[in-house]
CSV table of N, CA, C and O in Angstrom, one decimal:
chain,number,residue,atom,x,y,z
A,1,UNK,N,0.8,-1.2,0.0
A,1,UNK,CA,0.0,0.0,0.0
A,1,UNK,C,0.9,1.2,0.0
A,1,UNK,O,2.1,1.2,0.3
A,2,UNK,N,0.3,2.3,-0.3
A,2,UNK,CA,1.4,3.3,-0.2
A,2,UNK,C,1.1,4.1,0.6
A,2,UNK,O,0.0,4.0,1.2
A,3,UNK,N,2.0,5.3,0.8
A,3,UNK,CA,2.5,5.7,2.1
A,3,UNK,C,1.0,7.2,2.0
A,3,UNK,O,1.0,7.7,0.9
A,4,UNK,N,0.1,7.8,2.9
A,4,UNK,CA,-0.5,9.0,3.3
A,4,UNK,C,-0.3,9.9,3.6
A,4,UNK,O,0.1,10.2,4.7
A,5,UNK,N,-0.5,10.6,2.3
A,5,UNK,CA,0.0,12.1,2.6
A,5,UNK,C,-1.0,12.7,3.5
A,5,UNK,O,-2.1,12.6,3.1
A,6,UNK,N,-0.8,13.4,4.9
A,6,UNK,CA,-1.8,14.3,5.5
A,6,UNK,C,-2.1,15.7,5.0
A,6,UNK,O,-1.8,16.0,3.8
A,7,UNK,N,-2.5,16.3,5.6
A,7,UNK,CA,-2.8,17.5,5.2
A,7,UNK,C,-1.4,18.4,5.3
A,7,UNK,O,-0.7,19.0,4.5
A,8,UNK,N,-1.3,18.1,6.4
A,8,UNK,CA,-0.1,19.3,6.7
A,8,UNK,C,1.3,18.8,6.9
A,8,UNK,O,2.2,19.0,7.7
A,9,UNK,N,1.2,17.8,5.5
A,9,UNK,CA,2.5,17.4,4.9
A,9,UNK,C,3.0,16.1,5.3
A,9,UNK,O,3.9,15.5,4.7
A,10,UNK,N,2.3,15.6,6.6
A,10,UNK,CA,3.0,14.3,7.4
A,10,UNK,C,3.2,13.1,6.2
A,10,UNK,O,2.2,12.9,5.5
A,11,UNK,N,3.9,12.7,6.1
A,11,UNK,CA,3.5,11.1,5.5
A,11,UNK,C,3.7,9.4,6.6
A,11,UNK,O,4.8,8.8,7.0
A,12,UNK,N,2.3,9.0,6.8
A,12,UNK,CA,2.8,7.4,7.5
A,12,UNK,C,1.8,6.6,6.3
A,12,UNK,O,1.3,6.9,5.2
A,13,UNK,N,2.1,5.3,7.3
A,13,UNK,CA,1.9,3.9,6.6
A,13,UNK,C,0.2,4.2,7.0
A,13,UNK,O,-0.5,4.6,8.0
A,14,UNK,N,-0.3,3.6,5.3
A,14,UNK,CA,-2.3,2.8,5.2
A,14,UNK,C,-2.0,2.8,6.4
A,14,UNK,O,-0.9,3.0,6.8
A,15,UNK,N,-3.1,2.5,7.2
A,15,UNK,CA,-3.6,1.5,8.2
A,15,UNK,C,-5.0,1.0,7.7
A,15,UNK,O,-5.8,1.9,8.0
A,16,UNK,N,-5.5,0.3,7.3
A,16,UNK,CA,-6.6,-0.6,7.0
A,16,UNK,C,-7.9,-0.2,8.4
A,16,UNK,O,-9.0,0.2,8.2
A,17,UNK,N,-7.1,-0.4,9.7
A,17,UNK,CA,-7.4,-0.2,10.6
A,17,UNK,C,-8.5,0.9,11.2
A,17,UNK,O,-9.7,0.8,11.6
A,18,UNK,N,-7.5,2.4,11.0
A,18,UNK,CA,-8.2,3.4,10.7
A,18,UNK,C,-9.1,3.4,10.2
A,18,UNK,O,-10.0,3.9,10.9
A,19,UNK,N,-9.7,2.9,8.9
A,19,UNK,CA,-10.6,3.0,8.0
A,19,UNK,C,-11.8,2.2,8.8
A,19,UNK,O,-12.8,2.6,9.3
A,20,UNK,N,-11.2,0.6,8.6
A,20,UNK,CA,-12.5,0.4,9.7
A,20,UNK,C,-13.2,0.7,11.2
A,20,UNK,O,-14.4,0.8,11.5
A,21,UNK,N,-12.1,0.8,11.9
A,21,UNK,CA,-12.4,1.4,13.2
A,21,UNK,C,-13.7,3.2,13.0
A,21,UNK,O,-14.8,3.4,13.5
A,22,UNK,N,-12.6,4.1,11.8
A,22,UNK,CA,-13.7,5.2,11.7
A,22,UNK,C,-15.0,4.7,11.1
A,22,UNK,O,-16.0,5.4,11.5
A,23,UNK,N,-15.3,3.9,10.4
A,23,UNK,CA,-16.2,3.3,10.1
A,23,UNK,C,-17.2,2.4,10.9
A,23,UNK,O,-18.4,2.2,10.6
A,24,UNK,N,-16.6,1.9,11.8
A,24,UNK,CA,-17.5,1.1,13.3
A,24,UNK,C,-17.9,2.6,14.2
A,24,UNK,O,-19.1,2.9,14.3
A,25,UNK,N,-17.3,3.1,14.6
A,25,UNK,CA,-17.2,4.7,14.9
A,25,UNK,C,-18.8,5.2,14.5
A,25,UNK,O,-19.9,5.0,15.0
A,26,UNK,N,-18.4,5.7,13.5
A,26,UNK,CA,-19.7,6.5,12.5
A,26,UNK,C,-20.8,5.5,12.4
A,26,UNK,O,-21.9,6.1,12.3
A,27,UNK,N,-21.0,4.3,12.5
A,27,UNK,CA,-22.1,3.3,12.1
A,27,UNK,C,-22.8,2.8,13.5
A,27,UNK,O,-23.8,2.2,13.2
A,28,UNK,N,-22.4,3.0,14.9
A,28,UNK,CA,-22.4,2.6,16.0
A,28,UNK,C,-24.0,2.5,16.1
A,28,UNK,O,-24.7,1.6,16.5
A,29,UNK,N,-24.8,4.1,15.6
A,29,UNK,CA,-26.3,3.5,15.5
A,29,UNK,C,-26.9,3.3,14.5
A,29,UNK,O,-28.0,3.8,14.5
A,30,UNK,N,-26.4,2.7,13.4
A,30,UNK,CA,-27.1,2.5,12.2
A,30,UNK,C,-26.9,0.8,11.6
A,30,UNK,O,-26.0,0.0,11.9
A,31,UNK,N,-27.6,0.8,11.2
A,31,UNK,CA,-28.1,-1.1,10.9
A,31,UNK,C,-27.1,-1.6,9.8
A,31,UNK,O,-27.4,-2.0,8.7
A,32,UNK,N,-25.6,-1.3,10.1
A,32,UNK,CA,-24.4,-1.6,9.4
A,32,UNK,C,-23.8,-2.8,10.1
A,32,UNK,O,-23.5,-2.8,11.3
A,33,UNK,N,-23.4,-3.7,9.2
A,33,UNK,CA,-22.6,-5.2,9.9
A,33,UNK,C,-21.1,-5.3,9.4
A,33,UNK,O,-20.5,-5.1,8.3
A,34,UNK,N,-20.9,-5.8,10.5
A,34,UNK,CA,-18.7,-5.6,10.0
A,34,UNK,C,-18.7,-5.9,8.8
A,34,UNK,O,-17.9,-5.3,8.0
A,35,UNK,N,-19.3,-6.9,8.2
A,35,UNK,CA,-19.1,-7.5,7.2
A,35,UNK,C,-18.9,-6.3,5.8
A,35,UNK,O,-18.1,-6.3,4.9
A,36,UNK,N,-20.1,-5.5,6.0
A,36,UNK,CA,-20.6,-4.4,4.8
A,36,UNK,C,-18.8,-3.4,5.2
A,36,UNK,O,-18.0,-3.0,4.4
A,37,UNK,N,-18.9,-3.3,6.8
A,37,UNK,CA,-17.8,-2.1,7.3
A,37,UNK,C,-16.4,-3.1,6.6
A,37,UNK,O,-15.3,-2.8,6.8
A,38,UNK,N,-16.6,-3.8,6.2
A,38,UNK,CA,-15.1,-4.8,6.0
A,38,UNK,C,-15.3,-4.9,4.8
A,38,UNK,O,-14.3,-5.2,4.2
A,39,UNK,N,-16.3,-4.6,4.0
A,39,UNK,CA,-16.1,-5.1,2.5
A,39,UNK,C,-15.9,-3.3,1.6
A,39,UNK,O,-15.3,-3.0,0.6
A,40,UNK,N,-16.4,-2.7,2.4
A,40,UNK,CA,-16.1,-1.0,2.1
A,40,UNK,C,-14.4,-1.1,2.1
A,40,UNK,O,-13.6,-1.0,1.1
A,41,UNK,N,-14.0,-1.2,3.4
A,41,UNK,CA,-12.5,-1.3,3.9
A,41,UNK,C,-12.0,-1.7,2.2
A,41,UNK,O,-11.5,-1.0,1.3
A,42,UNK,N,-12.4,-3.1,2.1
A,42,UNK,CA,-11.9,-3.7,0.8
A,42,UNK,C,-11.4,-3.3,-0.4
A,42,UNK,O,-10.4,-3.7,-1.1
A,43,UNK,N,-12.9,-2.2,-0.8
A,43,UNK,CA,-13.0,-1.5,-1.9
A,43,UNK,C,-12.3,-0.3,-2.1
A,43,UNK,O,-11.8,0.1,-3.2
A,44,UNK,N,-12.2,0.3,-0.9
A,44,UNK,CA,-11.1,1.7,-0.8
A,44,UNK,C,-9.6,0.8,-0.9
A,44,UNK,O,-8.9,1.2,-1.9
A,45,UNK,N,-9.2,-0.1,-0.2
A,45,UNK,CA,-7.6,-0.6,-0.3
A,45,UNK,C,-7.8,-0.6,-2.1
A,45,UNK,O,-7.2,0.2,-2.8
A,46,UNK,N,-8.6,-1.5,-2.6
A,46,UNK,CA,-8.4,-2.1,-4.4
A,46,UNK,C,-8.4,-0.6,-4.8
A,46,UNK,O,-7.3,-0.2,-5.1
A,47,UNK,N,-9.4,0.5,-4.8
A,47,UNK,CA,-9.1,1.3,-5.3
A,47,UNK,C,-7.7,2.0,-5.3
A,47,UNK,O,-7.0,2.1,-6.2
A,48,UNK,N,-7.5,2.5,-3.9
A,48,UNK,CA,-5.9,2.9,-3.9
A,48,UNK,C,-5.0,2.2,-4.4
A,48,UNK,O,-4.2,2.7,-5.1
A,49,UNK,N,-5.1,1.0,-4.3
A,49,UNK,CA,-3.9,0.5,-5.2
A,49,UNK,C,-3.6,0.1,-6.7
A,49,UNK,O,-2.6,-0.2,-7.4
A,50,UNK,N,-5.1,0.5,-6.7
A,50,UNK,CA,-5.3,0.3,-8.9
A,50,UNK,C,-4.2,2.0,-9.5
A,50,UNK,O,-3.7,2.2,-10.6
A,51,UNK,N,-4.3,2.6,-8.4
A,51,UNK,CA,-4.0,4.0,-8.8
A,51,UNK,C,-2.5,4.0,-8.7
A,51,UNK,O,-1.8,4.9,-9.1
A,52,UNK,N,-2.1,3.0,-8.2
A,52,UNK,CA,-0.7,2.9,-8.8
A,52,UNK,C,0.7,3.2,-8.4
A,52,UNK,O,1.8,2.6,-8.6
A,53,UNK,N,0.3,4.9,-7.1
A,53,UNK,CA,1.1,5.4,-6.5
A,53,UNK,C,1.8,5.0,-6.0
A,53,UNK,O,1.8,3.8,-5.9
A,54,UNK,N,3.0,5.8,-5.2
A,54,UNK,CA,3.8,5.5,-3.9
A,54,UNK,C,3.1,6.0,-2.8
A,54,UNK,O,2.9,5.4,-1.7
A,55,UNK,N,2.6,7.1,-3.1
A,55,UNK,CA,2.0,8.4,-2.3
A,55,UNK,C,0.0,8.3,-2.5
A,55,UNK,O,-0.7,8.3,-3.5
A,56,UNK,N,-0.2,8.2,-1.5
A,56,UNK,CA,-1.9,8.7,-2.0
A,56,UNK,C,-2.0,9.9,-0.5
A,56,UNK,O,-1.5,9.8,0.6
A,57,UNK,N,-2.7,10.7,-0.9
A,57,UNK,CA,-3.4,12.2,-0.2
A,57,UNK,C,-4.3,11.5,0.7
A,57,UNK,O,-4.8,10.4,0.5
A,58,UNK,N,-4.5,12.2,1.8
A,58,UNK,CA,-5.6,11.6,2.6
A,58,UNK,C,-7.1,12.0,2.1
A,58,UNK,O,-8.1,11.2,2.2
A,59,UNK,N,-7.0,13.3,1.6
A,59,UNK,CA,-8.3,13.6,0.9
A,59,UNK,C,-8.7,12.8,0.2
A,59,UNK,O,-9.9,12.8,-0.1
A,60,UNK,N,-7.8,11.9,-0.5
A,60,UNK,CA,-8.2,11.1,-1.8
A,60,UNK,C,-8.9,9.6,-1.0
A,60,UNK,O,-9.6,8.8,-1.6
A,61,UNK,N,-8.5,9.5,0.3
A,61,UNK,CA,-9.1,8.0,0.8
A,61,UNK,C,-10.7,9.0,1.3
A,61,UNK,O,-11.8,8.7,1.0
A,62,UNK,N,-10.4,10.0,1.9
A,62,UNK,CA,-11.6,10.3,2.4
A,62,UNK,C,-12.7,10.8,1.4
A,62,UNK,O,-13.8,11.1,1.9
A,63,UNK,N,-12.4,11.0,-0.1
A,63,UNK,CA,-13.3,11.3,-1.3
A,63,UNK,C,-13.7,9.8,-1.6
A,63,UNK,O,-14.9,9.6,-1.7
A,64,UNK,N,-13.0,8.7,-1.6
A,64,UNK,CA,-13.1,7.4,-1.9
A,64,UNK,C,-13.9,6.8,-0.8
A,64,UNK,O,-15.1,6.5,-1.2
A,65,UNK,N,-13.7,6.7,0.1
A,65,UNK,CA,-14.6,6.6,1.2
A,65,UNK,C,-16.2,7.1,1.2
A,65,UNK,O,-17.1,6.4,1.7
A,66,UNK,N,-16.3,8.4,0.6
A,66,UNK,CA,-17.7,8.9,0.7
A,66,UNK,C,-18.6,8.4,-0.5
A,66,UNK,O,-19.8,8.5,-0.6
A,67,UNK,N,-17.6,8.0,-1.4
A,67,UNK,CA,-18.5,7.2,-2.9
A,67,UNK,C,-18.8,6.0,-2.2
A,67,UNK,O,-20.1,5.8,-2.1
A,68,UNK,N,-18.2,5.1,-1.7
A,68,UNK,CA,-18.3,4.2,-1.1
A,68,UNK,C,-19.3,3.9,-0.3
A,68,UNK,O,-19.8,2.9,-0.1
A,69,UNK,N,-19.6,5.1,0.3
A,69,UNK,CA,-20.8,4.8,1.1
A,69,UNK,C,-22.1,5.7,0.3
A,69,UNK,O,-23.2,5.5,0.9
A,70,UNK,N,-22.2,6.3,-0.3
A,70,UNK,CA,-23.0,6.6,-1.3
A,70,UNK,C,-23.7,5.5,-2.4
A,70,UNK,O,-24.8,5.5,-2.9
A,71,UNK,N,-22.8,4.8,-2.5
A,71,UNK,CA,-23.2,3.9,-3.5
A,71,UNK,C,-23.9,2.7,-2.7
A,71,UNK,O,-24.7,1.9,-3.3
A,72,UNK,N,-23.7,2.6,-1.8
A,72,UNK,CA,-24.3,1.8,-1.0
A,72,UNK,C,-25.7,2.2,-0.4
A,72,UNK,O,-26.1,3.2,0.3
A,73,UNK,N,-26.5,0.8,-0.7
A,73,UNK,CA,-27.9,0.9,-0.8
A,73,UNK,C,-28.2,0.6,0.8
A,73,UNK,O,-29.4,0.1,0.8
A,74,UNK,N,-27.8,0.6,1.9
A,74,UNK,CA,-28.0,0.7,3.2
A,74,UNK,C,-28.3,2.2,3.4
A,74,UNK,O,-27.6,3.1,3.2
A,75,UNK,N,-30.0,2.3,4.1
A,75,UNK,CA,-30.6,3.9,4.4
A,75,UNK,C,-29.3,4.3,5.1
A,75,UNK,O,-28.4,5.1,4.7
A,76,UNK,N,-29.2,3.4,6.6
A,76,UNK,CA,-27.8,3.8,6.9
A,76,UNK,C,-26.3,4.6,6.8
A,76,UNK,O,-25.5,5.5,7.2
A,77,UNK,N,-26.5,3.8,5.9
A,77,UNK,CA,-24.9,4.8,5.5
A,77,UNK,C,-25.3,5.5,4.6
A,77,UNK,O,-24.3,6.0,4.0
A,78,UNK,N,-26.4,5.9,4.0
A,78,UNK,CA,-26.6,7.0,2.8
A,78,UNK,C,-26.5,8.0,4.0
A,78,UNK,O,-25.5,8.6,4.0
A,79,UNK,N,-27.3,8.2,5.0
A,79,UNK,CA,-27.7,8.6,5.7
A,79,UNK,C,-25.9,9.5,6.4
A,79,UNK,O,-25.6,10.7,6.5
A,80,UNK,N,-25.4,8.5,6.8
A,80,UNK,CA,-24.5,8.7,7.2
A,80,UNK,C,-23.6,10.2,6.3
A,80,UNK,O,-23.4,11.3,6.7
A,81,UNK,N,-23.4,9.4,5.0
A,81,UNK,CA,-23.1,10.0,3.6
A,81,UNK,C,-22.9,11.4,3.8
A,81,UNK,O,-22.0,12.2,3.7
A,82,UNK,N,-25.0,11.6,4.2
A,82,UNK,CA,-25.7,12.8,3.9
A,82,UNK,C,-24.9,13.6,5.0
A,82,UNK,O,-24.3,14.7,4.7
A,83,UNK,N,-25.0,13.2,6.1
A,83,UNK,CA,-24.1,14.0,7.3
A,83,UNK,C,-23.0,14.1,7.3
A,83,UNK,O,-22.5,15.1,7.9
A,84,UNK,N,-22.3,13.2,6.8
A,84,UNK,CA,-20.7,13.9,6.8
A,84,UNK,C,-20.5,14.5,5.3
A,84,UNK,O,-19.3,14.3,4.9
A,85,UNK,N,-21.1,15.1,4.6
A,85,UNK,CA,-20.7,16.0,3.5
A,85,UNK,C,-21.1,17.3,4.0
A,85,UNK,O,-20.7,18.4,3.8
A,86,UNK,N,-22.3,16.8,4.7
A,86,UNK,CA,-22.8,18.5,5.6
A,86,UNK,C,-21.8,18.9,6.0
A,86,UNK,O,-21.1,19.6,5.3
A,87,UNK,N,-21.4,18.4,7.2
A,87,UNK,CA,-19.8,18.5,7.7
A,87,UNK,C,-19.1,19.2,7.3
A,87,UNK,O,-18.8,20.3,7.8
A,88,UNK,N,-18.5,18.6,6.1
A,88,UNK,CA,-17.6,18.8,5.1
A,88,UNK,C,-17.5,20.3,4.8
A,88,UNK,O,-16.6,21.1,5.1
A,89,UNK,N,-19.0,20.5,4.1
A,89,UNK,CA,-19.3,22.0,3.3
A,89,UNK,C,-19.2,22.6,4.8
A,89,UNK,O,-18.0,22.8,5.1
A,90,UNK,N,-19.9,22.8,5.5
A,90,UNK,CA,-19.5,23.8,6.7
A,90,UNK,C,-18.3,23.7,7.1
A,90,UNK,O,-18.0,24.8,7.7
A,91,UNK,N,-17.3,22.9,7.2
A,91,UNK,CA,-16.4,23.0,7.0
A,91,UNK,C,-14.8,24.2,6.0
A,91,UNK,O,-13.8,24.8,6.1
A,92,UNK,N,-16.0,23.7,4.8
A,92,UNK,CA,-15.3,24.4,4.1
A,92,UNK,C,-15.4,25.5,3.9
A,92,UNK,O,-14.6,26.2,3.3
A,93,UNK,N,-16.7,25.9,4.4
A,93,UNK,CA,-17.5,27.5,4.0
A,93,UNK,C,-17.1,28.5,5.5
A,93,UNK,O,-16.9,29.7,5.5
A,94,UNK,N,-17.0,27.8,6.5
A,94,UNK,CA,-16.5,28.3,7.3
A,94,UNK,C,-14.5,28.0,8.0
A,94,UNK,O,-13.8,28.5,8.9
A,95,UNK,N,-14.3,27.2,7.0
A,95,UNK,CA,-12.8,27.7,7.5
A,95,UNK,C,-12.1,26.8,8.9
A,95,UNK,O,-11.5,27.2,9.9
A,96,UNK,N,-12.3,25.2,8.6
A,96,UNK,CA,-11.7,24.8,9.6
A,96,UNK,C,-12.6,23.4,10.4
A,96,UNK,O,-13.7,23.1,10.0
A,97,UNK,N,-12.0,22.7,11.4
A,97,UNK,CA,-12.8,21.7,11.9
A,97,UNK,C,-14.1,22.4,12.6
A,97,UNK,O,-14.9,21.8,13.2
């Protein structure tokens, strides 16, 4: 896998981990089963690694991540989807976490 660039320049190692853990995290009340949280995991690693890199951005797991659960036909995680893009834009419109 290749190495994550942060925002503010850090680079470490994937963790697979992270991915699922934030994802048990976010799903804690929604009718999501490790299995679905483990097969997302899946689909973000294949994608990052089709792409070829040494380096992948963290924005780019967390843009991959949000298709991921978009495309996914669980109200759940659409749901979920729908609130962390909220997030996001107020995020971006106002300047910060």
């Amino acid at each position: 896998m290749p190495l994550v660039v942060k925002k503010d320049g850090r680079r470490e190692s994937y963790d697979r981990l992270k991915i699922i853990n934030g994802l048990k995290r976010a799903c804690e009340k929604r009718p999501v089963s490790i299995n679905t949280i483990e097969a997302i995991a899946d689909r973000i690693e294949r994608t990052i690694q089709e792409r070829g890199e040494k380096e992948v951005a963290s924005s780019v797991i967390g843009e991959t991540l949000m298709r991921e659960l978009a495309r996914h036909r669980s109200g759940g995680l659409r749901a979920l989807c729908i609130g962390v893009s909220l997030v996001q834009g107020h995020q971006r419109v106002h300047g910060g976490a």
